[in-house]
Amino acid sequence: MSTKITLKQINKLAIPAIISGVSEPILSLTDAAIIGNMSLNATESLAAVGIVSTFLSMLIWVLGQTRSAISSIVSQYLGASNVDAVKNLPAQAIFLITFLSLIIIACTYPFASQIFKLYNASNLILDYSVDYYQIRVWGFPFTLFTIAVFGTFRGLQNTYHPMLIAIAGAVSNIVFDFILVYGIANIIPAMHIKGAAYASVIAQMLMAGLSAFYMLKKTDIPLLVSFPFNPEIKRFALMILNLFIRTIALNVALYFATSFATSYGSKYIAAYTIAINLWFLGAFLIDGYASAGNILSGKLLGAKDYKNLIDLSNKLIKHGIVVGVIVASVGAILYIPIGEIFSNDIEVLNAFYNVFWIVLLMQPLCALAFIFDGVFKGLGEMKYLRNLLLFSTLLVFIPVISYTDTIGLKLHGIFLAFTLWIIARGLPLIIKFRKTFRPLAQNP
């Protein structure tokens, strides 16, 4: 029986997902503030944390696509009322991704110094980077385990428990940061940057433990791996491969943007860093509705409920535009104070204010692109998402940013390229979705 998707259902999934998502950038900002206020070599430590976090984030972005793949498959089987057919898939996916993480540890741990030299780290910054990484990397398998469990929960239409786990991880990380970085007089010595690494690993272990607890307590999905492999493991692997290629294309765009901004001078790279991180924060705010699109579209596809699938897309378009306009409006109202939070350098602030308006105008466009990204992940259309992002990056973003560089637009050119990139990513998704599912909805 077809059941209409309500705004209440969307928000019930989206709001916890927003809280989970926003905890990530807030946690990173808190880590930076704690490290940056150490009494010993704070600048070098902060630089090392930034370098290692960039490398680890790249790995997590690539391997963390497990969440979308598991969510897509489980939600489709849930919609078809046949979850039992894939009950053993999450444990098998967790087994594979955890095994891969151990291989990555084995390949990178002994060569940490060589890896971070590629990031131009040297002297004390290089030493700190190696120290920090060789502790932090042990949390990597726990992070991937948690991400895979989150994907399972999302497939089961549950973002509430992942929210609780994310909050617990964020709070514990902050608490242990203060305790281990600064120490407690006569009880725990200050461990400085190593303390921050241990705090992260402890938080990751806690999140993995809570993930296992809630999975076993709140679902009947087993965590003990069993064989033979589920027939869907092949589709899971293909999804991961397509998302892997897609993530590389995304990182290529960010690499070109950062490289051009760096080449323009220190005030421009500083202004770009502020702007792009605020753009990421906006993306995390919108990601909750992308998650709702991911979760619900997979379920509706599995149920072959195309009419409600079209209705869901219409609601998400309206809601996405509203959220994007709200984010842009808040940014416009706080235009000057936002910049002053991050810098007191007049030249940096002027460069930032000159382009921040573009970032704000992009927000409704970003909302539509990110939401339909989520919808297509729920539909399992990873190959189309891969091809579209390759097209957007190689044939739109790179030519535009290269041209705007030759005519001296600098940061304006970078964010113009991002705007056209977002349009090239989002508009085809909406068109393809409607061309595919409108006829199916009209002829059930």
JSON list of N, CA and C in Angstrom, two decimals, residues 156-213:
[
{"chain": "A", "resi": 156, "resn": "LEU", "atom": "N", "xyz": [17.92, 1.36, 7.20]},
{"chain": "A", "resi": 156, "resn": "LEU", "atom": "CA", "xyz": [16.76, 0.96, 8.00]},
{"chain": "A", "resi": 156, "resn": "LEU", "atom": "C", "xyz": [15.91, 2.16, 8.41]},
{"chain": "A", "resi": 157, "resn": "GLN", "atom": "N", "xyz": [16.18, 3.33, 7.81]},
{"chain": "A", "resi": 157, "resn": "GLN", "atom": "CA", "xyz": [15.43, 4.58, 8.05]},
{"chain": "A", "resi": 157, "resn": "GLN", "atom": "C", "xyz": [15.65, 5.12, 9.46]},
{"chain": "A", "resi": 158, "resn": "ASN", "atom": "N", "xyz": [16.85, 4.98, 9.98]},
{"chain": "A", "resi": 158, "resn": "ASN", "atom": "CA", "xyz": [17.15, 5.40, 11.35]},
{"chain": "A", "resi": 158, "resn": "ASN", "atom": "C", "xyz": [18.38, 6.31, 11.35]},
{"chain": "A", "resi": 159, "resn": "THR", "atom": "N", "xyz": [18.16, 7.60, 11.59]},
{"chain": "A", "resi": 159, "resn": "THR", "atom": "CA", "xyz": [19.30, 8.52, 11.75]},
{"chain": "A", "resi": 159, "resn": "THR", "atom": "C", "xyz": [19.44, 8.97, 13.20]},
{"chain": "A", "resi": 160, "resn": "TYR", "atom": "N", "xyz": [18.52, 8.52, 14.05]},
{"chain": "A", "resi": 160, "resn": "TYR", "atom": "CA", "xyz": [18.53, 8.95, 15.46]},
{"chain": "A", "resi": 160, "resn": "TYR", "atom": "C", "xyz": [19.72, 8.37, 16.21]},
{"chain": "A", "resi": 161, "resn": "HIS", "atom": "N", "xyz": [19.92, 7.06, 16.10]},
{"chain": "A", "resi": 161, "resn": "HIS", "atom": "CA", "xyz": [21.03, 6.44, 16.83]},
{"chain": "A", "resi": 161, "resn": "HIS", "atom": "C", "xyz": [22.40, 6.87, 16.31]},
{"chain": "A", "resi": 162, "resn": "PRO", "atom": "N", "xyz": [22.59, 7.01, 14.98]},
{"chain": "A", "resi": 162, "resn": "PRO", "atom": "CA", "xyz": [23.85, 7.60, 14.52]},
{"chain": "A", "resi": 162, "resn": "PRO", "atom": "C", "xyz": [24.10, 9.00, 15.09]},
{"chain": "A", "resi": 163, "resn": "MET", "atom": "N", "xyz": [23.02, 9.79, 15.27]},
{"chain": "A", "resi": 163, "resn": "MET", "atom": "CA", "xyz": [23.17, 11.12, 15.88]},
{"chain": "A", "resi": 163, "resn": "MET", "atom": "C", "xyz": [23.69, 10.99, 17.31]},
{"chain": "A", "resi": 164, "resn": "LEU", "atom": "N", "xyz": [23.12, 10.08, 18.09]},
{"chain": "A", "resi": 164, "resn": "LEU", "atom": "CA", "xyz": [23.57, 9.89, 19.47]},
{"chain": "A", "resi": 164, "resn": "LEU", "atom": "C", "xyz": [25.05, 9.48, 19.51]},
{"chain": "A", "resi": 165, "resn": "ILE", "atom": "N", "xyz": [25.42, 8.59, 18.61]},
{"chain": "A", "resi": 165, "resn": "ILE", "atom": "CA", "xyz": [26.81, 8.12, 18.56]},
{"chain": "A", "resi": 165, "resn": "ILE", "atom": "C", "xyz": [27.75, 9.27, 18.18]},
{"chain": "A", "resi": 166, "resn": "ALA", "atom": "N", "xyz": [27.35, 10.08, 17.18]},
{"chain": "A", "resi": 166, "resn": "ALA", "atom": "CA", "xyz": [28.19, 11.21, 16.74]},
{"chain": "A", "resi": 166, "resn": "ALA", "atom": "C", "xyz": [28.36, 12.23, 17.85]},
{"chain": "A", "resi": 167, "resn": "ILE", "atom": "N", "xyz": [27.29, 12.52, 18.59]},
{"chain": "A", "resi": 167, "resn": "ILE", "atom": "CA", "xyz": [27.38, 13.48, 19.70]},
{"chain": "A", "resi": 167, "resn": "ILE", "atom": "C", "xyz": [28.31, 12.94, 20.78]},
{"chain": "A", "resi": 168, "resn": "ALA", "atom": "N", "xyz": [28.16, 11.66, 21.12]},
{"chain": "A", "resi": 168, "resn": "ALA", "atom": "CA", "xyz": [29.02, 11.05, 22.15]},
{"chain": "A", "resi": 168, "resn": "ALA", "atom": "C", "xyz": [30.48, 11.11, 21.73]},
{"chain": "A", "resi": 169, "resn": "GLY", "atom": "N", "xyz": [30.75, 10.84, 20.45]},
{"chain": "A", "resi": 169, "resn": "GLY", "atom": "CA", "xyz": [32.13, 10.89, 19.96]},
{"chain": "A", "resi": 169, "resn": "GLY", "atom": "C", "xyz": [32.70, 12.29, 20.01]},
{"chain": "A", "resi": 170, "resn": "ALA", "atom": "N", "xyz": [31.89, 13.28, 19.60]},
{"chain": "A", "resi": 170, "resn": "ALA", "atom": "CA", "xyz": [32.36, 14.67, 19.59]},
{"chain": "A", "resi": 170, "resn": "ALA", "atom": "C", "xyz": [32.65, 15.16, 21.01]},
{"chain": "A", "resi": 171, "resn": "VAL", "atom": "N", "xyz": [31.73, 14.89, 21.93]},
{"chain": "A", "resi": 171, "resn": "VAL", "atom": "CA", "xyz": [31.91, 15.35, 23.32]},
{"chain": "A", "resi": 171, "resn": "VAL", "atom": "C", "xyz": [33.13, 14.67, 23.95]},
{"chain": "A", "resi": 172, "resn": "SER", "atom": "N", "xyz": [33.26, 13.35, 23.76]},
{"chain": "A", "resi": 172, "resn": "SER", "atom": "CA", "xyz": [34.39, 12.64, 24.36]},
{"chain": "A", "resi": 172, "resn": "SER", "atom": "C", "xyz": [35.72, 13.13, 23.79]},
{"chain": "A", "resi": 173, "resn": "ASN", "atom": "N", "xyz": [35.74, 13.42, 22.49]},
{"chain": "A", "resi": 173, "resn": "ASN", "atom": "CA", "xyz": [36.97, 13.91, 21.87]},
{"chain": "A", "resi": 173, "resn": "ASN", "atom": "C", "xyz": [37.39, 15.24, 22.49]},
{"chain": "A", "resi": 174, "resn": "ILE", "atom": "N", "xyz": [36.44, 16.13, 22.67]},
{"chain": "A", "resi": 174, "resn": "ILE", "atom": "CA", "xyz": [36.73, 17.45, 23.24]},
{"chain": "A", "resi": 174, "resn": "ILE", "atom": "C", "xyz": [37.24, 17.30, 24.69]},
{"chain": "A", "resi": 175, "resn": "VAL", "atom": "N", "xyz": [36.54, 16.46, 25.47]},
{"chain": "A", "resi": 175, "resn": "VAL", "atom": "CA", "xyz": [36.93, 16.27, 26.87]},
{"chain": "A", "resi": 175, "resn": "VAL", "atom": "C", "xyz": [38.34, 15.69, 26.97]},
{"chain": "A", "resi": 176, "resn": "PHE", "atom": "N", "xyz": [38.60, 14.64, 26.19]},
{"chain": "A", "resi": 176, "resn": "PHE", "atom": "CA", "xyz": [39.93, 14.01, 26.24]},
{"chain": "A", "resi": 176, "resn": "PHE", "atom": "C", "xyz": [41.01, 14.91, 25.63]},
{"chain": "A", "resi": 177, "resn": "ASP", "atom": "N", "xyz": [40.63, 15.75, 24.68]},
{"chain": "A", "resi": 177, "resn": "ASP", "atom": "CA", "xyz": [41.58, 16.75, 24.16]},
{"chain": "A", "resi": 177, "resn": "ASP", "atom": "C", "xyz": [42.10, 17.63, 25.29]},
{"chain": "A", "resi": 178, "resn": "PHE", "atom": "N", "xyz": [41.19, 18.19, 26.06]},
{"chain": "A", "resi": 178, "resn": "PHE", "atom": "CA", "xyz": [41.59, 19.08, 27.17]},
{"chain": "A", "resi": 178, "resn": "PHE", "atom": "C", "xyz": [42.44, 18.32, 28.19]},
{"chain": "A", "resi": 179, "resn": "ILE", "atom": "N", "xyz": [42.01, 17.10, 28.52]},
{"chain": "A", "resi": 179, "resn": "ILE", "atom": "CA", "xyz": [42.72, 16.33, 29.55]},
{"chain": "A", "resi": 179, "resn": "ILE", "atom": "C", "xyz": [44.12, 15.93, 29.09]},
{"chain": "A", "resi": 180, "resn": "LEU", "atom": "N", "xyz": [44.21, 15.40, 27.86]},
{"chain": "A", "resi": 180, "resn": "LEU", "atom": "CA", "xyz": [45.48, 14.83, 27.41]},
{"chain": "A", "resi": 180, "resn": "LEU", "atom": "C", "xyz": [46.42, 15.86, 26.77]},
{"chain": "A", "resi": 181, "resn": "VAL", "atom": "N", "xyz": [45.87, 16.88, 26.14]},
{"chain": "A", "resi": 181, "resn": "VAL", "atom": "CA", "xyz": [46.74, 17.91, 25.54]},
{"chain": "A", "resi": 181, "resn": "VAL", "atom": "C", "xyz": [47.34, 18.79, 26.63]},
{"chain": "A", "resi": 182, "resn": "TYR", "atom": "N", "xyz": [46.48, 19.30, 27.53]},
{"chain": "A", "resi": 182, "resn": "TYR", "atom": "CA", "xyz": [46.95, 20.22, 28.57]},
{"chain": "A", "resi": 182, "resn": "TYR", "atom": "C", "xyz": [47.39, 19.52, 29.85]},
{"chain": "A", "resi": 183, "resn": "GLY", "atom": "N", "xyz": [46.87, 18.29, 30.08]},
{"chain": "A", "resi": 183, "resn": "GLY", "atom": "CA", "xyz": [47.20, 17.55, 31.29]},
{"chain": "A", "resi": 183, "resn": "GLY", "atom": "C", "xyz": [46.42, 18.03, 32.50]},
{"chain": "A", "resi": 184, "resn": "ILE", "atom": "N", "xyz": [46.51, 17.27, 33.59]},
{"chain": "A", "resi": 184, "resn": "ILE", "atom": "CA", "xyz": [45.91, 17.64, 34.87]},
{"chain": "A", "resi": 184, "resn": "ILE", "atom": "C", "xyz": [47.03, 17.63, 35.90]},
{"chain": "A", "resi": 185, "resn": "ALA", "atom": "N", "xyz": [47.19, 18.74, 36.56]},
{"chain": "A", "resi": 185, "resn": "ALA", "atom": "CA", "xyz": [48.31, 18.91, 37.49]},
{"chain": "A", "resi": 185, "resn": "ALA", "atom": "C", "xyz": [48.44, 17.75, 38.47]},
{"chain": "A", "resi": 186, "resn": "ASN", "atom": "N", "xyz": [49.64, 17.19, 38.53]},
{"chain": "A", "resi": 186, "resn": "ASN", "atom": "CA", "xyz": [50.01, 16.12, 39.47]},
{"chain": "A", "resi": 186, "resn": "ASN", "atom": "C", "xyz": [49.23, 14.81, 39.23]},
{"chain": "A", "resi": 187, "resn": "ILE", "atom": "N", "xyz": [48.47, 14.74, 38.14]},
{"chain": "A", "resi": 187, "resn": "ILE", "atom": "CA", "xyz": [47.72, 13.52, 37.85]},
{"chain": "A", "resi": 187, "resn": "ILE", "atom": "C", "xyz": [48.08, 12.98, 36.47]},
{"chain": "A", "resi": 188, "resn": "ILE", "atom": "N", "xyz": [47.85, 13.81, 35.44]},
{"chain": "A", "resi": 188, "resn": "ILE", "atom": "CA", "xyz": [48.14, 13.41, 34.05]},
{"chain": "A", "resi": 188, "resn": "ILE", "atom": "C", "xyz": [49.05, 14.46, 33.44]},
{"chain": "A", "resi": 189, "resn": "PRO", "atom": "N", "xyz": [50.23, 14.07, 32.93]},
{"chain": "A", "resi": 189, "resn": "PRO", "atom": "CA", "xyz": [51.13, 15.05, 32.32]},
{"chain": "A", "resi": 189, "resn": "PRO", "atom": "C", "xyz": [50.57, 15.55, 31.00]},
{"chain": "A", "resi": 190, "resn": "ALA", "atom": "N", "xyz": [50.91, 16.78, 30.64]},
{"chain": "A", "resi": 190, "resn": "ALA", "atom": "CA", "xyz": [50.49, 17.33, 29.34]},
{"chain": "A", "resi": 190, "resn": "ALA", "atom": "C", "xyz": [51.20, 16.57, 28.22]},
{"chain": "A", "resi": 191, "resn": "MET", "atom": "N", "xyz": [50.42, 16.05, 27.27]},
{"chain": "A", "resi": 191, "resn": "MET", "atom": "CA", "xyz": [50.98, 15.25, 26.19]},
{"chain": "A", "resi": 191, "resn": "MET", "atom": "C", "xyz": [51.03, 16.00, 24.87]},
{"chain": "A", "resi": 192, "resn": "HIS", "atom": "N", "xyz": [50.51, 17.25, 24.89]},
{"chain": "A", "resi": 192, "resn": "HIS", "atom": "CA", "xyz": [50.56, 18.12, 23.71]},
{"chain": "A", "resi": 192, "resn": "HIS", "atom": "C", "xyz": [49.95, 17.43, 22.47]},
{"chain": "A", "resi": 193, "resn": "ILE", "atom": "N", "xyz": [50.63, 17.45, 21.35]},
{"chain": "A", "resi": 193, "resn": "ILE", "atom": "CA", "xyz": [50.03, 16.96, 20.11]},
{"chain": "A", "resi": 193, "resn": "ILE", "atom": "C", "xyz": [49.75, 15.45, 20.18]},
{"chain": "A", "resi": 194, "resn": "LYS", "atom": "N", "xyz": [50.58, 14.70, 20.88]},
{"chain": "A", "resi": 194, "resn": "LYS", "atom": "CA", "xyz": [50.30, 13.26, 21.04]},
{"chain": "A", "resi": 194, "resn": "LYS", "atom": "C", "xyz": [49.01, 13.05, 21.82]},
{"chain": "A", "resi": 195, "resn": "GLY", "atom": "N", "xyz": [48.75, 13.92, 22.78]},
{"chain": "A", "resi": 195, "resn": "GLY", "atom": "CA", "xyz": [47.51, 13.84, 23.54]},
{"chain": "A", "resi": 195, "resn": "GLY", "atom": "C", "xyz": [46.29, 14.02, 22.66]},
{"chain": "A", "resi": 196, "resn": "ALA", "atom": "N", "xyz": [46.38, 14.95, 21.69]},
{"chain": "A", "resi": 196, "resn": "ALA", "atom": "CA", "xyz": [45.28, 15.16, 20.76]},
{"chain": "A", "resi": 196, "resn": "ALA", "atom": "C", "xyz": [45.04, 13.91, 19.91]},
{"chain": "A", "resi": 197, "resn": "ALA", "atom": "N", "xyz": [46.12, 13.25, 19.51]},
{"chain": "A", "resi": 197, "resn": "ALA", "atom": "CA", "xyz": [45.99, 12.02, 18.72]},
{"chain": "A", "resi": 197, "resn": "ALA", "atom": "C", "xyz": [45.33, 10.92, 19.53]},
{"chain": "A", "resi": 198, "resn": "TYR", "atom": "N", "xyz": [45.78, 10.75, 20.78]},
{"chain": "A", "resi": 198, "resn": "TYR", "atom": "CA", "xyz": [45.17, 9.73, 21.63]},
{"chain": "A", "resi": 198, "resn": "TYR", "atom": "C", "xyz": [43.70, 10.03, 21.89]},
{"chain": "A", "resi": 199, "resn": "ALA", "atom": "N", "xyz": [43.36, 11.31, 22.08]},
{"chain": "A", "resi": 199, "resn": "ALA", "atom": "CA", "xyz": [41.97, 11.69, 22.31]},
{"chain": "A", "resi": 199, "resn": "ALA", "atom": "C", "xyz": [41.10, 11.29, 21.13]},
{"chain": "A", "resi": 200, "resn": "SER", "atom": "N", "xyz": [41.61, 11.48, 19.92]},
{"chain": "A", "resi": 200, "resn": "SER", "atom": "CA", "xyz": [40.85, 11.10, 18.72]},
{"chain": "A", "resi": 200, "resn": "SER", "atom": "C", "xyz": [40.64, 9.59, 18.65]},
{"chain": "A", "resi": 201, "resn": "VAL", "atom": "N", "xyz": [41.69, 8.84, 18.93]},
{"chain": "A", "resi": 201, "resn": "VAL", "atom": "CA", "xyz": [41.58, 7.37, 18.87]},
{"chain": "A", "resi": 201, "resn": "VAL", "atom": "C", "xyz": [40.58, 6.87, 19.92]},
{"chain": "A", "resi": 202, "resn": "ILE", "atom": "N", "xyz": [40.64, 7.43, 21.13]},
{"chain": "A", "resi": 202, "resn": "ILE", "atom": "CA", "xyz": [39.69, 7.03, 22.17]},
{"chain": "A", "resi": 202, "resn": "ILE", "atom": "C", "xyz": [38.26, 7.31, 21.73]},
{"chain": "A", "resi": 203, "resn": "ALA", "atom": "N", "xyz": [38.03, 8.50, 21.15]},
{"chain": "A", "resi": 203, "resn": "ALA", "atom": "CA", "xyz": [36.69, 8.86, 20.69]},
{"chain": "A", "resi": 203, "resn": "ALA", "atom": "C", "xyz": [36.23, 7.92, 19.57]},
{"chain": "A", "resi": 204, "resn": "GLN", "atom": "N", "xyz": [37.14, 7.57, 18.66]},
{"chain": "A", "resi": 204, "resn": "GLN", "atom": "CA", "xyz": [36.78, 6.66, 17.57]},
{"chain": "A", "resi": 204, "resn": "GLN", "atom": "C", "xyz": [36.44, 5.27, 18.09]},
{"chain": "A", "resi": 205, "resn": "MET", "atom": "N", "xyz": [37.18, 4.81, 19.09]},
{"chain": "A", "resi": 205, "resn": "MET", "atom": "CA", "xyz": [36.89, 3.51, 19.70]},
{"chain": "A", "resi": 205, "resn": "MET", "atom": "C", "xyz": [35.53, 3.53, 20.41]},
{"chain": "A", "resi": 206, "resn": "LEU", "atom": "N", "xyz": [35.26, 4.63, 21.10]},
{"chain": "A", "resi": 206, "resn": "LEU", "atom": "CA", "xyz": [33.98, 4.77, 21.79]},
{"chain": "A", "resi": 206, "resn": "LEU", "atom": "C", "xyz": [32.82, 4.73, 20.79]},
{"chain": "A", "resi": 207, "resn": "MET", "atom": "N", "xyz": [32.96, 5.47, 19.69]},
{"chain": "A", "resi": 207, "resn": "MET", "atom": "CA", "xyz": [31.91, 5.48, 18.67]},
{"chain": "A", "resi": 207, "resn": "MET", "atom": "C", "xyz": [31.70, 4.10, 18.05]},
{"chain": "A", "resi": 208, "resn": "ALA", "atom": "N", "xyz": [32.79, 3.38, 17.81]},
{"chain": "A", "resi": 208, "resn": "ALA", "atom": "CA", "xyz": [32.67, 2.03, 17.27]},
{"chain": "A", "resi": 208, "resn": "ALA", "atom": "C", "xyz": [31.96, 1.11, 18.26]},
{"chain": "A", "resi": 209, "resn": "GLY", "atom": "N", "xyz": [32.32, 1.24, 19.53]},
{"chain": "A", "resi": 209, "resn": "GLY", "atom": "CA", "xyz": [31.67, 0.42, 20.56]},
{"chain": "A", "resi": 209, "resn": "GLY", "atom": "C", "xyz": [30.18, 0.71, 20.66]},
{"chain": "A", "resi": 210, "resn": "LEU", "atom": "N", "xyz": [29.82, 2.00, 20.64]},
{"chain": "A", "resi": 210, "resn": "LEU", "atom": "CA", "xyz": [28.40, 2.38, 20.69]},
{"chain": "A", "resi": 210, "resn": "LEU", "atom": "C", "xyz": [27.67, 1.91, 19.43]},
{"chain": "A", "resi": 211, "resn": "SER", "atom": "N", "xyz": [28.36, 1.99, 18.29]},
{"chain": "A", "resi": 211, "resn": "SER", "atom": "CA", "xyz": [27.75, 1.53, 17.03]},
{"chain": "A", "resi": 211, "resn": "SER", "atom": "C", "xyz": [27.40, 0.05, 17.11]},
{"chain": "A", "resi": 212, "resn": "ALA", "atom": "N", "xyz": [28.35, -0.75, 17.62]},
{"chain": "A", "resi": 212, "resn": "ALA", "atom": "CA", "xyz": [28.11, -2.19, 17.76]},
{"chain": "A", "resi": 212, "resn": "ALA", "atom": "C", "xyz": [26.97, -2.44, 18.75]},
{"chain": "A", "resi": 213, "resn": "PHE", "atom": "N", "xyz": [26.98, -1.71, 19.86]},
{"chain": "A", "resi": 213, "resn": "PHE", "atom": "CA", "xyz": [25.95, -1.87, 20.89]},
{"chain": "A", "resi": 213, "resn": "PHE", "atom": "C", "xyz": [24.56, -1.59, 20.32]}
]
